[in-house]
Coordinates of C-alpha atoms in Angstrom, one line a residue:
X1 CA 19.8 6.5 -11.1
X2 CA 20.2 8.5 -8.0
X3 CA 17.9 9.6 -5.2
X4 CA 17.5 13.4 -5.1
X5 CA 16.1 15.6 -2.4
X6 CA 13.6 18.4 -2.7
X7 CA 14.0 21.8 -1.0
X8 CA 15.5 21.9 2.5
X9 CA 12.9 21.4 5.3
X10 CA 11.3 24.6 6.5
X11 CA 11.5 25.7 10.0
X12 CA 9.3 24.2 12.8
X13 CA 7.6 27.5 13.4
X14 CA 6.8 28.1 9.7
X15 CA 5.7 24.5 9.4
X16 CA 3.3 24.9 12.4
X17 CA 1.8 28.1 11.0
X18 CA 1.5 26.6 7.5
X19 CA -0.2 23.5 8.9
X20 CA -2.6 25.5 11.0
X21 CA -3.5 27.8 8.1
X22 CA -4.0 24.9 5.7
X23 CA -6.2 23.0 8.1
X24 CA -8.2 26.1 8.9
X25 CA -8.7 26.9 5.2
X26 CA -9.9 23.3 4.6
X27 CA -12.2 23.3 7.5
X28 CA -10.1 20.8 9.5
X29 CA -9.6 20.4 13.2
X30 CA -6.9 18.2 14.7
X31 CA -7.8 14.6 14.4
X32 CA -10.5 15.2 11.7
X33 CA -10.9 16.0 8.1
X34 CA -13.9 16.7 5.7
X35 CA -13.7 13.0 4.7
X36 CA -11.5 11.3 7.4
X37 CA -12.1 7.9 5.9
X38 CA -12.4 6.5 2.4
X39 CA -13.6 2.9 2.2
X40 CA -12.7 0.7 -0.9
X41 CA -15.2 -0.2 -3.6
X42 CA -15.9 -3.4 -5.4
X43 CA -14.0 -2.4 -8.5
X44 CA -10.6 -1.9 -6.9
X45 CA -9.1 -5.1 -8.0
X46 CA -10.2 -4.7 -11.6
X47 CA -8.7 -1.2 -11.7
X48 CA -5.5 -2.5 -10.2
X49 CA -5.2 -5.3 -12.8
X50 CA -5.5 -2.7 -15.6
X51 CA -3.0 -0.3 -13.9
X52 CA -0.5 -3.1 -13.4
X53 CA -0.6 -4.2 -17.0
X54 CA -0.1 -0.6 -18.2
X55 CA 2.9 -0.2 -15.9
X56 CA 4.3 -3.5 -17.0
X57 CA 4.9 -2.3 -20.6
X58 CA 8.7 -1.9 -21.0
X59 CA 9.3 -2.2 -17.2
X60 CA 12.2 -4.2 -15.8
X61 CA 9.8 -5.9 -13.5
X62 CA 7.2 -6.4 -16.2
X63 CA 6.7 -10.1 -15.6
X64 CA 6.1 -9.6 -11.9
X65 CA 3.7 -6.8 -12.4
X66 CA 1.7 -8.9 -14.9
X67 CA 1.7 -11.8 -12.4
X68 CA 0.2 -9.6 -9.7
X69 CA -2.3 -8.4 -12.3
X70 CA -3.4 -12.0 -12.8
X71 CA -3.9 -12.3 -9.1
X72 CA -5.9 -9.1 -9.1
X73 CA -8.2 -10.5 -11.8
X74 CA -8.9 -13.5 -9.6
X75 CA -9.4 -11.3 -6.5
X76 CA -12.0 -9.3 -8.4
X77 CA -13.9 -12.5 -9.1
X78 CA -13.7 -13.7 -5.5
X79 CA -14.7 -10.4 -3.9
X80 CA -17.9 -10.5 -6.0
X81 CA -19.2 -13.3 -3.9
X82 CA -20.4 -12.6 -0.4
X83 CA -18.4 -13.6 2.7
X84 CA -19.7 -16.3 5.0
X85 CA -17.2 -15.7 7.9
X86 CA -15.5 -12.8 9.6
X87 CA -12.4 -11.6 7.7
X88 CA -10.1 -13.2 10.3
X89 CA -11.4 -16.6 9.1
X90 CA -12.7 -15.8 5.6
X91 CA -9.2 -15.4 4.2
X92 CA -8.6 -19.2 4.3
X93 CA -11.8 -19.9 2.3
X94 CA -10.9 -17.1 -0.1
X95 CA -7.4 -18.7 -0.6
X96 CA -9.0 -21.9 -1.8
X97 CA -11.4 -20.0 -4.1
X98 CA -8.5 -18.1 -5.5
X99 CA -6.6 -21.3 -6.2
X100 CA -9.6 -22.6 -8.2
X101 CA -9.6 -19.5 -10.4
X102 CA -5.9 -19.2 -10.9
X103 CA -5.5 -22.2 -13.3
X104 CA -3.2 -20.5 -15.9
X105 CA -0.2 -19.7 -13.7
X106 CA 3.3 -20.8 -14.6
X107 CA 4.2 -24.3 -13.3
X108 CA 6.2 -23.3 -10.2
X109 CA 3.7 -20.8 -9.1
X110 CA 0.8 -23.2 -9.7
X111 CA 2.5 -25.9 -7.6
X112 CA 3.1 -23.5 -4.7
X113 CA -0.5 -22.3 -4.8
X114 CA -1.9 -25.9 -5.0
X115 CA 0.2 -27.0 -2.0
X116 CA -0.8 -23.9 0.0
X117 CA -4.5 -24.4 -0.7
X118 CA -4.3 -28.0 0.4
X119 CA -2.6 -27.2 3.7
X120 CA -4.4 -28.0 6.9
X121 CA -5.7 -25.2 9.2
X122 CA -2.8 -25.3 11.6
X123 CA -0.2 -25.0 8.8
X124 CA -2.1 -22.1 7.3
X125 CA -2.4 -20.3 10.6
X126 CA 1.3 -20.7 11.3
X127 CA 2.2 -19.4 7.9
X128 CA -0.2 -16.5 8.3
X129 CA 1.4 -15.7 11.7
X130 CA 4.8 -15.5 10.1
X131 CA 3.6 -13.4 7.3
X132 CA 1.8 -10.9 9.6
X133 CA 4.8 -10.8 11.9
X134 CA 7.3 -10.1 9.1
X135 CA 9.0 -13.4 10.0
X136 CA 8.7 -15.4 6.8
X137 CA 11.2 -18.1 6.2
X138 CA 12.9 -18.9 2.8
X139 CA 10.5 -21.8 2.2
X140 CA 7.5 -19.5 2.7
X141 CA 8.3 -17.0 -0.1
X142 CA 6.6 -18.9 -3.0
X143 CA 3.3 -18.9 -1.0
X144 CA 3.5 -15.3 0.2
X145 CA 1.9 -13.5 -2.7
X146 CA -1.1 -15.9 -2.6
X147 CA -1.5 -15.4 1.1
X148 CA -1.4 -11.7 0.6
X149 CA -4.0 -11.9 -2.1
X150 CA -6.3 -14.0 0.2
X151 CA -6.0 -11.5 3.1
X152 CA -6.7 -8.6 0.7
X153 CA -9.9 -10.2 -0.7
X154 CA -11.3 -11.0 2.8
X155 CA -10.5 -7.7 4.4
X156 CA -11.4 -5.6 1.4
X157 CA -14.8 -7.2 1.0
X158 CA -15.3 -6.5 4.8
X159 CA -14.2 -2.9 4.6
X160 CA -16.3 -2.2 1.5
X161 CA -19.4 -3.2 3.4
X162 CA -18.9 -1.0 6.4
X163 CA -20.7 2.1 7.3
X164 CA -18.1 4.9 7.3
X165 CA -19.8 6.4 10.3
X166 CA -19.0 3.3 12.3
X167 CA -15.2 3.7 11.9
X168 CA -13.2 6.3 13.8
X169 CA -10.3 7.7 11.9
X170 CA -7.9 10.4 13.2
X171 CA -5.6 12.6 11.2
X172 CA -2.5 11.4 13.1
X173 CA -3.3 7.6 12.9
X174 CA -0.4 5.5 11.8
X175 CA -2.3 2.2 11.2
X176 CA -5.5 1.4 9.3
X177 CA -8.6 2.1 11.4
X178 CA -10.4 -0.9 9.9
X179 CA -7.9 -3.8 10.0
X180 CA -4.8 -2.3 11.7
X181 CA -2.6 -2.8 8.7
X182 CA 0.3 -0.5 7.8
X183 CA 0.0 2.1 5.0
X184 CA 1.5 1.0 1.6
X185 CA 1.7 4.6 0.5
X186 CA 0.2 8.1 0.9
X187 CA -1.8 9.6 -1.9
X188 CA -2.1 13.4 -2.5
X189 CA -5.7 14.1 -3.5
X190 CA -7.1 16.5 -6.1
X191 CA -10.5 18.2 -6.2
X192 CA -12.4 21.0 -4.4
X193 CA -13.0 19.2 -1.1
X194 CA -9.7 17.2 -0.6
X195 CA -7.2 18.8 -3.0
X196 CA -3.7 18.6 -1.5
X197 CA -4.7 16.4 1.4
X198 CA -2.7 13.3 2.1
X199 CA -4.6 10.0 2.6
X200 CA -2.7 6.9 3.7
X201 CA -3.7 3.7 2.0
X202 CA -3.9 0.3 3.7
X203 CA -2.2 -2.4 1.7
X204 CA -4.6 -5.1 3.1
X205 CA -8.2 -3.8 3.3
X206 CA -7.6 -0.8 1.0
X207 CA -9.1 1.7 3.4
X208 CA -7.7 5.2 3.0
X209 CA -7.6 7.6 5.9
X210 CA -6.6 11.3 6.1
X211 CA -3.2 12.1 7.7
X212 CA -1.8 15.6 8.1
X213 CA 0.9 16.3 5.5
X214 CA 3.2 18.3 7.6
X215 CA 4.4 15.6 10.0
X216 CA 6.2 12.3 9.6
X217 CA 3.8 9.3 9.8
X218 CA 6.3 7.3 11.9
X219 CA 7.4 9.8 14.6
X220 CA 5.3 12.9 14.1
X221 CA 8.3 15.2 13.5
X222 CA 7.7 18.0 11.1
X223 CA 11.0 19.9 10.8
X224 CA 13.1 17.2 9.3
X225 CA 10.8 16.0 6.6
X226 CA 11.7 16.3 2.9
X227 CA 11.1 14.5 -0.4
X228 CA 13.1 12.3 -2.6
X229 CA 12.5 11.0 -6.1
X230 CA 14.2 8.8 -8.7
X231 CA 16.3 10.7 -11.2
X232 CA 17.3 9.3 -14.6
X233 CA 20.9 9.4 -15.9
X234 CA 20.1 12.7 -17.7
X235 CA 19.0 14.3 -14.5
X236 CA 15.2 14.2 -15.2
X237 CA 12.7 12.8 -12.9
X238 CA 12.0 9.2 -13.8
X239 CA 8.5 9.0 -12.3
X240 CA 6.9 12.3 -11.5
X241 CA 3.8 10.7 -9.9
X242 CA 5.8 9.0 -7.1
X243 CA 8.1 10.5 -4.5
X244 CA 9.4 9.4 -1.1
X245 CA 8.8 11.5 2.0
X246 CA 11.9 11.0 4.2
X247 CA 12.3 12.0 7.8
X248 CA 15.8 12.6 9.1
X249 CA 14.5 12.6 12.7
X250 CA 13.7 8.9 12.7
X251 CA 15.3 8.0 9.3
X252 CA 12.2 6.5 7.9
X253 CA 10.3 7.2 4.6
X254 CA 6.9 6.7 3.0
X255 CA 6.0 6.8 -0.7
X256 CA 3.8 9.7 -1.8
X257 CA 1.7 9.3 -5.0
X258 CA 0.3 12.4 -6.8
X259 CA -3.1 11.9 -8.4
X260 CA -2.7 15.1 -10.3
X261 CA 0.1 13.5 -12.3
X262 CA -1.4 10.0 -12.6
X263 CA -5.2 10.0 -12.2
X264 CA -5.3 6.2 -12.7
X265 CA -2.7 5.4 -10.2
X266 CA -3.1 2.5 -7.7
X267 CA -1.2 2.6 -4.4
X268 CA -0.2 -1.0 -4.4
X269 CA 0.6 -1.1 -8.2
X270 CA 2.5 2.1 -8.4
X271 CA 4.5 1.3 -5.3
X272 CA 5.5 -2.0 -6.8
X273 CA 6.6 -0.3 -10.0
X274 CA 8.9 2.1 -8.2
X275 CA 11.0 -0.4 -6.3
X276 CA 14.1 1.4 -7.6
X277 CA 13.2 4.2 -5.2
X278 CA 13.1 1.8 -2.3
X279 CA 16.5 0.3 -3.2
X280 CA 18.1 3.8 -3.4
X281 CA 16.7 4.8 0.0
X282 CA 17.7 1.5 1.4
X283 CA 21.3 2.2 0.4
X284 CA 21.0 5.4 2.4
X285 CA 19.8 3.4 5.3
X286 CA 16.3 4.8 5.4
X287 CA 13.6 2.5 6.9
X288 CA 10.4 2.1 5.1
X289 CA 7.1 3.0 6.9
X290 CA 4.7 0.2 6.1
X291 CA 5.0 -2.6 3.5
X292 CA 3.7 -3.7 0.1
X293 CA 2.1 -7.2 0.6
X294 CA 3.6 -8.3 -2.7
X295 CA 7.2 -7.5 -1.7
X296 CA 7.6 -10.1 1.1
X297 CA 11.1 -11.0 2.1
X298 CA 12.5 -13.7 4.3
X299 CA 14.1 -12.8 7.6

C-alpha cells in the first residue's frame, strides 16, 4: 500500500476567505463554536468494545483489537461505579479494580497486570510519570495498556460529570481543555448544527473540542495542509473513513475520521485499526500530532 495525497493545498488568501465564510455561515467567531465542547457519556467504553470487535474481523491486528476490546469491557464496568478521589489519584484505584475484572486474559498479560496492580504507590507513580512523559522503558511495555486503561477510566468518569459551561474550550486549542491530553484524532461531524466541523478527541478523558479545519493543529499553518490516505494495491482507498491531514510547514500529521462514512466509528478504535497509515507517513518522516494510548513504545 502507498500513501496518497489529495488535491494540492489552496492559496493562503483563498483559505482565509473560505475559513471566514464557513465560520460566518455556521455562526462561529474566532475561538468559539456552536458547541465548543463535547463531554463523554457513560456508554463510550461499551461502544468502543463493539467497534473494536467489528474492526477486528479479518484485520491483521485482529488479536490486538480484540484485546483492547476486552479492556474496554472492563472499563465500562469500572466507570459505572462512582469515583472517591480526584482523577489524579483515582486512576490507581481504578487500576486495581480493572485487574479484578480482567480474569480471562492470556497468561503473559494476566501476569503483567497482576504485578502492576500489586506495585506500591512509588512504583506506580514512577511508571505513570514515564508513561505520561513518553519515556517508557522496554520493561514497562507489558504494563502500558493497563496503565492507559486506568487513566482513561478515571479521567473519563471525571469529564462525564462536568458541567460543560464550567470548561473553556477555544477553536485553536491544541490540548484537551479538561485533562490537558493530546488529541488522538480529529472527527468531521455530520448534522445540521455541526456538519463539516472538526472536533479533536482526547485519547485520555474522551472530551472532544472544536478546532477550525483550515489550519494545522500543531503549528497553525493553513497553506501547506493536505490529506493522505491508504491506497490498496489496486489503487482504491483502503479505508474511506480515515485520512491523515498532513502539514508540510511543520511536517506533522493528524488522523481525520469521517462520521458520514462510518457513523459508528470510535476515535481510539479506528485510529488503532489504521496503523498502516501511520507507518507509511512515518516512512515519509512526518511526525504524528498526539498519541494513541494503546500504541505505547519504548524510548
